[in-house]
Short mmCIF file of C-alpha atoms and ligand atoms in Angstrom, two decimals:
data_model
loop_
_atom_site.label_atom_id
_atom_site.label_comp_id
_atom_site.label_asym_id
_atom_site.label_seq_id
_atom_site.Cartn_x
_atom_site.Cartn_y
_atom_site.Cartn_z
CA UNK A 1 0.00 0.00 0.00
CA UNK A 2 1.44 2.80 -1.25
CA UNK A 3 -0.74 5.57 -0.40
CA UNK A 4 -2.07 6.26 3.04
CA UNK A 5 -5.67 4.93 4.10
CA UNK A 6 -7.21 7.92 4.38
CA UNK A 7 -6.12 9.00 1.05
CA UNK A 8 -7.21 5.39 -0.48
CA UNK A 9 -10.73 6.30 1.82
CA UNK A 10 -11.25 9.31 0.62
CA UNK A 11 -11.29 8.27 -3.06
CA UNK A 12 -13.81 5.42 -2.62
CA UNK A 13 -15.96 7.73 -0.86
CA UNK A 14 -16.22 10.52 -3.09
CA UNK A 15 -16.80 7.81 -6.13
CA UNK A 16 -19.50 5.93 -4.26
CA UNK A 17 -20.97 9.53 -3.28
CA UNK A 18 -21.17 10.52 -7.16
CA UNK A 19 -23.28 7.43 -7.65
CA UNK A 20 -20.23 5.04 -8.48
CA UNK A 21 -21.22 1.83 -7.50
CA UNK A 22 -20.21 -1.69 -8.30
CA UNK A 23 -22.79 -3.92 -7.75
CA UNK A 24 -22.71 -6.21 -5.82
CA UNK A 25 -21.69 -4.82 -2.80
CA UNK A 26 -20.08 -7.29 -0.55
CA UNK A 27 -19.94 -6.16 3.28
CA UNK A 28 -18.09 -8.08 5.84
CA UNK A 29 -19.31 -7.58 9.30
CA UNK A 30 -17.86 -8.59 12.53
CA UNK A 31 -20.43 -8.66 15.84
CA UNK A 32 -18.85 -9.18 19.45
CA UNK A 33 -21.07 -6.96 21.39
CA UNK A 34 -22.05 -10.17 24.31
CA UNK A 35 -21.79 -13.44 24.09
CA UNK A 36 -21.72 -14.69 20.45
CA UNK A 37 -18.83 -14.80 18.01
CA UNK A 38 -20.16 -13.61 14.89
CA UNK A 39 -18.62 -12.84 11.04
CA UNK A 40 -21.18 -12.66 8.64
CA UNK A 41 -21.07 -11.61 4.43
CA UNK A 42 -23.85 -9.96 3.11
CA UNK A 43 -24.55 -8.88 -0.32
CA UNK A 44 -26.29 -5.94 -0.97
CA UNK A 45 -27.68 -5.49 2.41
CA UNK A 46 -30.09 -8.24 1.82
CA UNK A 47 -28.17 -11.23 0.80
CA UNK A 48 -26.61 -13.22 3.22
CA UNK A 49 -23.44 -15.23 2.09
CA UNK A 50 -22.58 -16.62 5.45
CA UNK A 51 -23.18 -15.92 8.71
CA UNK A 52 -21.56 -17.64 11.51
CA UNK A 53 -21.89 -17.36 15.06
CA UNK A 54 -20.46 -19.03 17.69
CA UNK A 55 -22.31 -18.90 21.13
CA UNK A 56 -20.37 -19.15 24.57
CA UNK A 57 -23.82 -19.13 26.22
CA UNK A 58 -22.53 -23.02 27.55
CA UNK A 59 -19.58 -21.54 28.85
CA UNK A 60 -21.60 -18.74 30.92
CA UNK A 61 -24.68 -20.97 31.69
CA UNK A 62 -23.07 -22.59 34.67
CA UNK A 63 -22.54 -18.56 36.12
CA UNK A 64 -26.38 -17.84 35.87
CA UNK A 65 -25.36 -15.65 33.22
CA UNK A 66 -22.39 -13.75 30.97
CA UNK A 67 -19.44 -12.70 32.66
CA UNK A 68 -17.63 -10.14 30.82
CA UNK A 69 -14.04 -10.93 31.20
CA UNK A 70 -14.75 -14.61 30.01
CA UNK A 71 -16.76 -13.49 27.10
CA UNK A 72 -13.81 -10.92 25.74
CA UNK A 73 -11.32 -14.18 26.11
CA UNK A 74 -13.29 -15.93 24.04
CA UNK A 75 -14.26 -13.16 21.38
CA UNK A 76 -10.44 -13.75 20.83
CA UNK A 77 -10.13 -17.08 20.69
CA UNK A 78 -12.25 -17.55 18.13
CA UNK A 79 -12.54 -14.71 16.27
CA UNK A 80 -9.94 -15.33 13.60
CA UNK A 81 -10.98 -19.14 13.09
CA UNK A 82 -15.11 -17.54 12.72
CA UNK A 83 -13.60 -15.24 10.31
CA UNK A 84 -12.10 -17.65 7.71
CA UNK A 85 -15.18 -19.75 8.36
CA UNK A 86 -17.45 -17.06 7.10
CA UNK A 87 -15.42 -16.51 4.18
CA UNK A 88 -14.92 -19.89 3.36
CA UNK A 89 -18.72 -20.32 3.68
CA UNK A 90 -19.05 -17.48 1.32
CA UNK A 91 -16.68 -18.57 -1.25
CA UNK A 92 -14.57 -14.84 -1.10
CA UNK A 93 -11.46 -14.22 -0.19
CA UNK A 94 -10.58 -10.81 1.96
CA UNK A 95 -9.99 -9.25 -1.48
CA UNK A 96 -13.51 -9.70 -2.39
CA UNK A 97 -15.41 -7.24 0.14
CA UNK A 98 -16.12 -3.85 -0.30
CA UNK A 99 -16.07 -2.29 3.03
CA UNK A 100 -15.39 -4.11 7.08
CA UNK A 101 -18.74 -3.31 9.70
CA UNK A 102 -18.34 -3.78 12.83
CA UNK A 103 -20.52 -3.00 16.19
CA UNK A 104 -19.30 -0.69 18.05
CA UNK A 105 -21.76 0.02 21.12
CA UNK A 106 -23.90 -1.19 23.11
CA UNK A 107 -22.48 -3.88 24.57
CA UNK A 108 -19.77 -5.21 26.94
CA UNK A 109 -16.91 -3.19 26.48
CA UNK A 110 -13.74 -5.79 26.35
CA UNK A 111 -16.25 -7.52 24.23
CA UNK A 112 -17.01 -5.16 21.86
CA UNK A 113 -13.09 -4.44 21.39
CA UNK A 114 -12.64 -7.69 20.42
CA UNK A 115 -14.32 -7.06 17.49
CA UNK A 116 -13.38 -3.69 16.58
CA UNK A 117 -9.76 -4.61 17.04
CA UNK A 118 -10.15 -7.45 14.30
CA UNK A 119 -12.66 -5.20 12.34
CA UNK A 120 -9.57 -2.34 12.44
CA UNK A 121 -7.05 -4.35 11.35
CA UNK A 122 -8.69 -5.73 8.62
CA UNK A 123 -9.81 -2.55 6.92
CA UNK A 124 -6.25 -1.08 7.61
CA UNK A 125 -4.89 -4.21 6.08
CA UNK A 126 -6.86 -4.43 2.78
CA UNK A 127 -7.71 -0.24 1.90
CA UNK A 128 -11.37 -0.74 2.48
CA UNK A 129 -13.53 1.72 4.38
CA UNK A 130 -14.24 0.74 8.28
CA UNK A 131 -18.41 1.15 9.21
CA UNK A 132 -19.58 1.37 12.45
CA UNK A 133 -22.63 -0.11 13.37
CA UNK A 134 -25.11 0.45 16.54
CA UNK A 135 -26.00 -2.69 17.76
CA UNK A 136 -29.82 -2.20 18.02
CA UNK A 137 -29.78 -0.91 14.38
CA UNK A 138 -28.21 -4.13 13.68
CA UNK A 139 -31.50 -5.86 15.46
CA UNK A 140 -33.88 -3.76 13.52
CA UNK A 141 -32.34 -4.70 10.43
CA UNK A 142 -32.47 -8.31 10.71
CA UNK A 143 -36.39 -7.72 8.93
CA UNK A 144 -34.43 -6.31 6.04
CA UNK A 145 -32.50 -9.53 5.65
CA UNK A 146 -36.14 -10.50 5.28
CA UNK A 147 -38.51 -8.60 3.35
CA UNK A 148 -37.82 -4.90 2.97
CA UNK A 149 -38.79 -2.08 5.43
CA UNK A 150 -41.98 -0.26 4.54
CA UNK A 151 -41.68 3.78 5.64
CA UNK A 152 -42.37 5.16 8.01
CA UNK A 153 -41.77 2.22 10.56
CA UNK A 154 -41.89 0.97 14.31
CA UNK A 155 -39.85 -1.46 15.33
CA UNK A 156 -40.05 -2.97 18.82
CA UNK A 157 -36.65 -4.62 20.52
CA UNK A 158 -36.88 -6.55 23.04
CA UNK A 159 -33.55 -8.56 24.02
CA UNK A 160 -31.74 -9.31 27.07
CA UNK A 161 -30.04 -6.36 27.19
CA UNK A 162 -32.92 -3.97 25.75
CA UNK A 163 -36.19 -3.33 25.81
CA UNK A 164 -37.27 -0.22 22.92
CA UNK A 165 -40.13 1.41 20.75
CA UNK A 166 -38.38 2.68 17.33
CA UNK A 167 -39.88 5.51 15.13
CA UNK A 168 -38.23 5.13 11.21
CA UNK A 169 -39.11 7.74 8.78
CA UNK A 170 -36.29 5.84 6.78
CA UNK A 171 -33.18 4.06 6.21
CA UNK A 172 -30.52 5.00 9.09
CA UNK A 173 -33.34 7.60 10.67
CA UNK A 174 -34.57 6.13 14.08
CA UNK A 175 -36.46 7.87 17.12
CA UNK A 176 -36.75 5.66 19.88
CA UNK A 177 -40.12 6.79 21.36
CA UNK A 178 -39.92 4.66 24.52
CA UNK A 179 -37.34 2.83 26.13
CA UNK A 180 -37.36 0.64 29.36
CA UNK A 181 -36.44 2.59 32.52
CA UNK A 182 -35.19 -0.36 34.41
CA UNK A 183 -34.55 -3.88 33.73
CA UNK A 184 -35.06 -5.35 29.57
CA UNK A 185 -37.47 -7.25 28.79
CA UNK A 186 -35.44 -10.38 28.37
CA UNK A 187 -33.80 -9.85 31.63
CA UNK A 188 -37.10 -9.99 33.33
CA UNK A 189 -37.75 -13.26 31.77
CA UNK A 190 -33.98 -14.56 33.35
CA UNK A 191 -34.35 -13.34 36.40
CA UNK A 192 -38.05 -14.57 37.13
CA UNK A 193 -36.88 -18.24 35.44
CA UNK A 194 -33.97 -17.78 38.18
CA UNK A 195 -36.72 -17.39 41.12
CA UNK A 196 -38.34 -20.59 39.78
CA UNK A 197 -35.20 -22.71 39.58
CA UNK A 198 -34.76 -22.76 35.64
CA UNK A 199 -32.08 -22.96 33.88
CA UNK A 200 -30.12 -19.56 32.06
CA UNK A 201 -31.13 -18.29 29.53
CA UNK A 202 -34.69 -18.75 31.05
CA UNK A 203 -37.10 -17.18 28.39
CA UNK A 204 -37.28 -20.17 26.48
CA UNK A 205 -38.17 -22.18 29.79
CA UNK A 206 -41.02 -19.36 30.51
CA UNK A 207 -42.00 -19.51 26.98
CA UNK A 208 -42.42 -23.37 27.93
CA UNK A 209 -44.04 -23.56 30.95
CA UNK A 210 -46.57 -20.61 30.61
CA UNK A 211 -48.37 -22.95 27.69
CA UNK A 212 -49.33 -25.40 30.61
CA UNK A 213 -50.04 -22.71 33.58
CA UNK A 214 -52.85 -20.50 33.47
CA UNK A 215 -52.65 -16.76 34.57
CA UNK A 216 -54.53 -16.44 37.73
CA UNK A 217 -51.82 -14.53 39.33
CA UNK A 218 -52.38 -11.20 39.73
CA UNK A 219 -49.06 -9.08 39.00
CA UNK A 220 -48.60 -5.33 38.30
CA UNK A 221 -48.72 -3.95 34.91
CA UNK A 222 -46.48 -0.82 34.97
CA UNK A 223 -46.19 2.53 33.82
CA UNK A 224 -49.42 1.93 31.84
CA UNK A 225 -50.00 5.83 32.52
CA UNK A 226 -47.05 6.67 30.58
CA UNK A 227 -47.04 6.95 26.87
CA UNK A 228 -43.80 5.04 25.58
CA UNK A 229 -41.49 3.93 28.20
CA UNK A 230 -41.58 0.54 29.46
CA UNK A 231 -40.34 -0.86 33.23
CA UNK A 232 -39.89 -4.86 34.02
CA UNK A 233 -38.26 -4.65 37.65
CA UNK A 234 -41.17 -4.07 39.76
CA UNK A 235 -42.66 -7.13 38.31
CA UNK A 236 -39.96 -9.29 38.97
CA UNK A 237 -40.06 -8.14 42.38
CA UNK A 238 -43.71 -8.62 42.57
CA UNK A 239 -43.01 -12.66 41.16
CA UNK A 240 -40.41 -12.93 43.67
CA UNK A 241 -42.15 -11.63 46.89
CA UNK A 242 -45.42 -13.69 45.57
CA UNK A 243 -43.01 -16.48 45.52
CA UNK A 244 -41.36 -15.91 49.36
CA UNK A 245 -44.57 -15.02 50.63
CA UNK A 246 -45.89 -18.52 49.79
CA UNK A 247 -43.42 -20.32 50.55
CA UNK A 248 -43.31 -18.85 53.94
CA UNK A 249 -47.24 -19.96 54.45
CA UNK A 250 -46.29 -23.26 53.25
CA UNK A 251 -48.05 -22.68 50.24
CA UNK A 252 -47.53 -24.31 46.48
CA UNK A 253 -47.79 -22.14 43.47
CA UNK A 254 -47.40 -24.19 40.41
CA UNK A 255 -44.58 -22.92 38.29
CA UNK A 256 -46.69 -23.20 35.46
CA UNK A 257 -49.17 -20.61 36.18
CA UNK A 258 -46.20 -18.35 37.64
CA UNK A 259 -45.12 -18.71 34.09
CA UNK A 260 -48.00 -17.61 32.41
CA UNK A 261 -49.03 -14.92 34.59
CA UNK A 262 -45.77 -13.10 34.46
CA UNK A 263 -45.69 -14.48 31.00
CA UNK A 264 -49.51 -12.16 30.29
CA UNK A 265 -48.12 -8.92 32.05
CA UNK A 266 -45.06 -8.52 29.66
CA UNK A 267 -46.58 -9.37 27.26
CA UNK A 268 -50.10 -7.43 27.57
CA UNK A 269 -47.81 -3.90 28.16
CA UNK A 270 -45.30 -4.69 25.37
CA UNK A 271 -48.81 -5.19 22.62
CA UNK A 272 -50.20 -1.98 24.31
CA UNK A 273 -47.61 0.16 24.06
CA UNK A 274 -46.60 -1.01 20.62
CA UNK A 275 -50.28 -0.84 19.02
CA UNK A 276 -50.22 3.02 20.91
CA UNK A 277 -47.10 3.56 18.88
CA UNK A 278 -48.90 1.82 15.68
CA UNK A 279 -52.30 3.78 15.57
CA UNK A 280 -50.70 7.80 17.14
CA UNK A 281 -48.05 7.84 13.95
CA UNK A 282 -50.06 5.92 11.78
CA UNK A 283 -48.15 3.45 10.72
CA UNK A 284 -48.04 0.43 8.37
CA UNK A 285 -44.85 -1.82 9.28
CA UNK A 286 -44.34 -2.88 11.87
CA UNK A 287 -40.95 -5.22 13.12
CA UNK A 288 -40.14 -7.25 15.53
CA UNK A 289 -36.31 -7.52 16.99
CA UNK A 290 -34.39 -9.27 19.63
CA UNK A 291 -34.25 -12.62 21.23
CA UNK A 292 -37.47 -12.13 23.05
CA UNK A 293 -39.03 -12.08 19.41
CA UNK A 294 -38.87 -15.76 19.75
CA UNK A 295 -41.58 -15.92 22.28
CA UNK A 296 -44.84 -17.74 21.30
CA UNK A 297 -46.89 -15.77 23.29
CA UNK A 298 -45.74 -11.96 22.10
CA UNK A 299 -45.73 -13.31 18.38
CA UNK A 300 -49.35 -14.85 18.51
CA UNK A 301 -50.54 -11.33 20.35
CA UNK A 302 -48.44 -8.91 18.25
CA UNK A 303 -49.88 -11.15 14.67
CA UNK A 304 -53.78 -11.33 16.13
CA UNK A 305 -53.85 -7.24 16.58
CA UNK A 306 -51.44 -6.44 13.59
CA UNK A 307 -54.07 -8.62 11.34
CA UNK A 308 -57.03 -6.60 13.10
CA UNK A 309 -55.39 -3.12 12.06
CA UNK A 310 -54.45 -3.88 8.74
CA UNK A 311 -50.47 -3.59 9.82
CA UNK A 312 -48.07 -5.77 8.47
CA UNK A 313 -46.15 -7.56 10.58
CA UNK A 314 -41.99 -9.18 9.93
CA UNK A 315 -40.62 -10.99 12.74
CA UNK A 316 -37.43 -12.92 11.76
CA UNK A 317 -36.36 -16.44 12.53
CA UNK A 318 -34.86 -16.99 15.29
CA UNK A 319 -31.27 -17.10 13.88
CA UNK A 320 -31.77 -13.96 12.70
CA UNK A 321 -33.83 -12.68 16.24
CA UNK A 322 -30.96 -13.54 18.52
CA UNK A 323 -27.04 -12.07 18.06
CA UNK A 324 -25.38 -12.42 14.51
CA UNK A 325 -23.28 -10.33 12.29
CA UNK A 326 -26.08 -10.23 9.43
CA UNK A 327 -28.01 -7.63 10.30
CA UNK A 328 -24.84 -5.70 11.05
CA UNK A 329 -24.04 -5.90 7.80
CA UNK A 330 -27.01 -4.89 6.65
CA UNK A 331 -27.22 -1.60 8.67
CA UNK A 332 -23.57 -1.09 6.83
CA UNK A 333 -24.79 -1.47 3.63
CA UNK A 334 -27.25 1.51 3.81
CA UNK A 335 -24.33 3.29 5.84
CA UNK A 336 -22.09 2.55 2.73
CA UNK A 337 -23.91 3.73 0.42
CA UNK A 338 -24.87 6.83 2.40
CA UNK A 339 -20.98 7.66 2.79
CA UNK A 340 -21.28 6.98 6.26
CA UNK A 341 -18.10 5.74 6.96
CA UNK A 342 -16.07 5.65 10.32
CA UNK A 343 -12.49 6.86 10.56
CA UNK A 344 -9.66 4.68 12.15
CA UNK A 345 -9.43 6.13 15.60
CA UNK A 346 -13.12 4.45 16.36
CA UNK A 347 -13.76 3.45 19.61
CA UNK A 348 -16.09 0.92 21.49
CA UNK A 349 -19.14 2.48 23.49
CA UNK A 350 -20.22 0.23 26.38
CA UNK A 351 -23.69 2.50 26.47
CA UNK A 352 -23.93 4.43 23.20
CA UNK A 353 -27.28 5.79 22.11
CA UNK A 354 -29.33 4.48 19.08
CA UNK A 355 -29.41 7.98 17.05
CA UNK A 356 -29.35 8.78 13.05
CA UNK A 357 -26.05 9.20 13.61
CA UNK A 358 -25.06 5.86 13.49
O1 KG4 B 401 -31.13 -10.71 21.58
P1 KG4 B 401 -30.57 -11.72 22.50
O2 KG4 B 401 -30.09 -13.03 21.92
O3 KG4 B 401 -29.37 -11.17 23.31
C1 KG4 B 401 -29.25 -9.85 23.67
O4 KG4 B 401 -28.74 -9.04 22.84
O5 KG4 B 401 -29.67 -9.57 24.81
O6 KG4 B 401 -31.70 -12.02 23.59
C2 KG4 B 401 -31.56 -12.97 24.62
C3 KG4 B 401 -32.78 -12.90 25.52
C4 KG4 B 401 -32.62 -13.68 26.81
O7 KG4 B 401 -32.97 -12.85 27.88
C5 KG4 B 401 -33.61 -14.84 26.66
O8 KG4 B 401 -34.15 -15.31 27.88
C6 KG4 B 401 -34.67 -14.22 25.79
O9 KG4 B 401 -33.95 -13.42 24.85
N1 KG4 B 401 -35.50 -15.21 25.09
C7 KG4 B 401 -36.83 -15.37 25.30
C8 KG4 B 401 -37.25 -16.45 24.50
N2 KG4 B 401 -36.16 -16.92 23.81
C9 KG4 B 401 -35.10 -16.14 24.19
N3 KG4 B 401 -37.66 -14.69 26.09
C10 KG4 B 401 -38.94 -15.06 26.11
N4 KG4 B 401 -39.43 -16.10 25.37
C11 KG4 B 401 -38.63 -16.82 24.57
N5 KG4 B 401 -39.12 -17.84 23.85
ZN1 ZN B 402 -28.54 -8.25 20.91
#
């Protein structure tokens, strides 16, 4: 490389700003942002090449949950062997791909370096521009990989580490209307599966039991009041102490209908406040993100009212619901063509907030 990388940078950017474009346009993306090794080639922001991830979550089941410094460790064991996996999958070679993406906040932060690190080196390496993505962008965009986004949009996240309402007016533009003030969604559903002696990650186990409970429990609903904004900890309290109080009286409450009674209040204020979102901005699309999008309860509430309203609904499969580097890729391919590239002195954000900006 003769020239330097911001000179080579510069170049590609002003000919992909005039309209320049070689199609396709292959973007590697690397995601490291928790607990899941993921590289992941994706052609034209919709077609995915290869997409591996590798999970630790067997390694950090036996804590009750991740622990940072293990995760990082393992980011970089493996992140090198994931990466010529995904581009063997793919059939490329390093001198195939158009630009390097790479989530850069929120997350854990040793984690997330991991990955911007690799991500750094690579676009350094090669002349290609560097793209940093927001993780939660990256969630959104998973429904791309699907069917494409219909604007304006909402998009509801809910994952273990998040629980948001997303406005989109378009590509890259998002407003998150509410957010939860406390614990996520998915955190909710860990902690409560913790009370009742089930295994981590416990949503699935919820998910399982709540099918053969019934929900005679009554549990609070919160912040019902408030327009947007969501809050999970006061009913995880309210399992737990419903839980003590029993067992101090010598009582039995059937885990079942624990399950589907805490099961019913997340899910009755997540439809709410969604549909509230839906009908006051008038809105068409709407998509569903994160790992709690795997729950059979949410999906069979969120399709029944989305049919009654004339909204269409995405929610992606599973593989695509949970952590991968796919829909980071996708956010970078919009980001790409946009010009919206980062510069080499990017850094990892442990909290950074979802904004147009990245
Ligand atoms: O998106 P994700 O894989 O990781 C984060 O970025 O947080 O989400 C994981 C979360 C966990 O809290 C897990 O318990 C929850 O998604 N989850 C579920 C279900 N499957 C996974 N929660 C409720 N019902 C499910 N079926
Ligand atoms: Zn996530």
């Amino acid at each position: 490389m003769n020239k330097h990388w911001n000179e080579i940078i510069k170049e590609k950017k002003e000919k992909v700003l005039s309209g320049d474009l070689e199609y396709p346009i292959r973007i590697l993306a690397i995601e490291t942002s928790c607990d899941e090794t993921s590289v992941a080639i994706v052609e034209d922001g919709q077609r995915i090449l290869s997409n591996v991830v590798s999970s630790q979550i067997d390694i950090h089941k036996r804590f009750g949950g991740v622990v940072p410094e293990v995760a990082s460790r393992k980011h970089v064991e493996g992140i090198n062997y994931i990466l010529e996996e995904a581009l063997q999958e793919a059939n490329l070679s390093l001198d195939e791909i158009d630009a390097i993406a790479v989530t850069y906040g929120p997350g854990l932060i040793g984690a997330l370096l991991v990955g911007l690190s690799a991500a750094k080196a690579i676009a350094f390496a090669k002349g290609i521009p560097l793209i940093g993505v927001h993780h939660i962008a990256g969630h959104i965009y998973a429904n791309q990989l699907v069917t494409p986004m219909k604007f304006p949009l909402i998009a509801l996240v809910v994952s273990g580490g998040h629980t948001e309402l997303v406005y989109m007016r378009d590509h890259l533009e998002f407003e998150v209307l509410g957010e939860t003030r406390d614990d996520a969604a998915g955190e909710a559903y860990d902690k409560v599966a913790r009370a009742l002696h089930l295994p981590y990650p416990g949503g699935p186990h919820i998910d399982r039991l709540a099918k053969q409970g019934k929900p005679i429990i009554p549990l609070p609903r919160a912040l019902m009041d408030e327009p947007y904004d969501f809050s999970f900890s006061g009913l995880k309290s309210a399992v737990i102490n419903t839980l003590h109080n029993a067992a101090r009286r010598s009582e039995v409450i059937k885990k079942e209908d624990m399950a589907a009674s805490f099961q019913e209040a997340v899910v009755d204020v997540l439809v709410e406040k969604t549909f509230r979102a839906i009908v006051d901005k008038d809105i068409k699309h709407l998509v569903l993100a994160g790992g709690v999008a795997a729950n059979s309860e949410l999906r069979r509430r969120l399709t029944e009212k989305a049919n009654e309203l004339d909204v269409s609904l995405t929610i992606p499969p599973l593989s695509l619901c949970t952590d991968n580097a796919a829909m980071i890729a996708s956010v970078a391919y919009y980001a790409y063509i946009k010009g919206k590239w980062s510069q080499l002195d990017l850094n990892s954000i442990a909290s950074l907030p979802l904004s147009t900006n990245n």
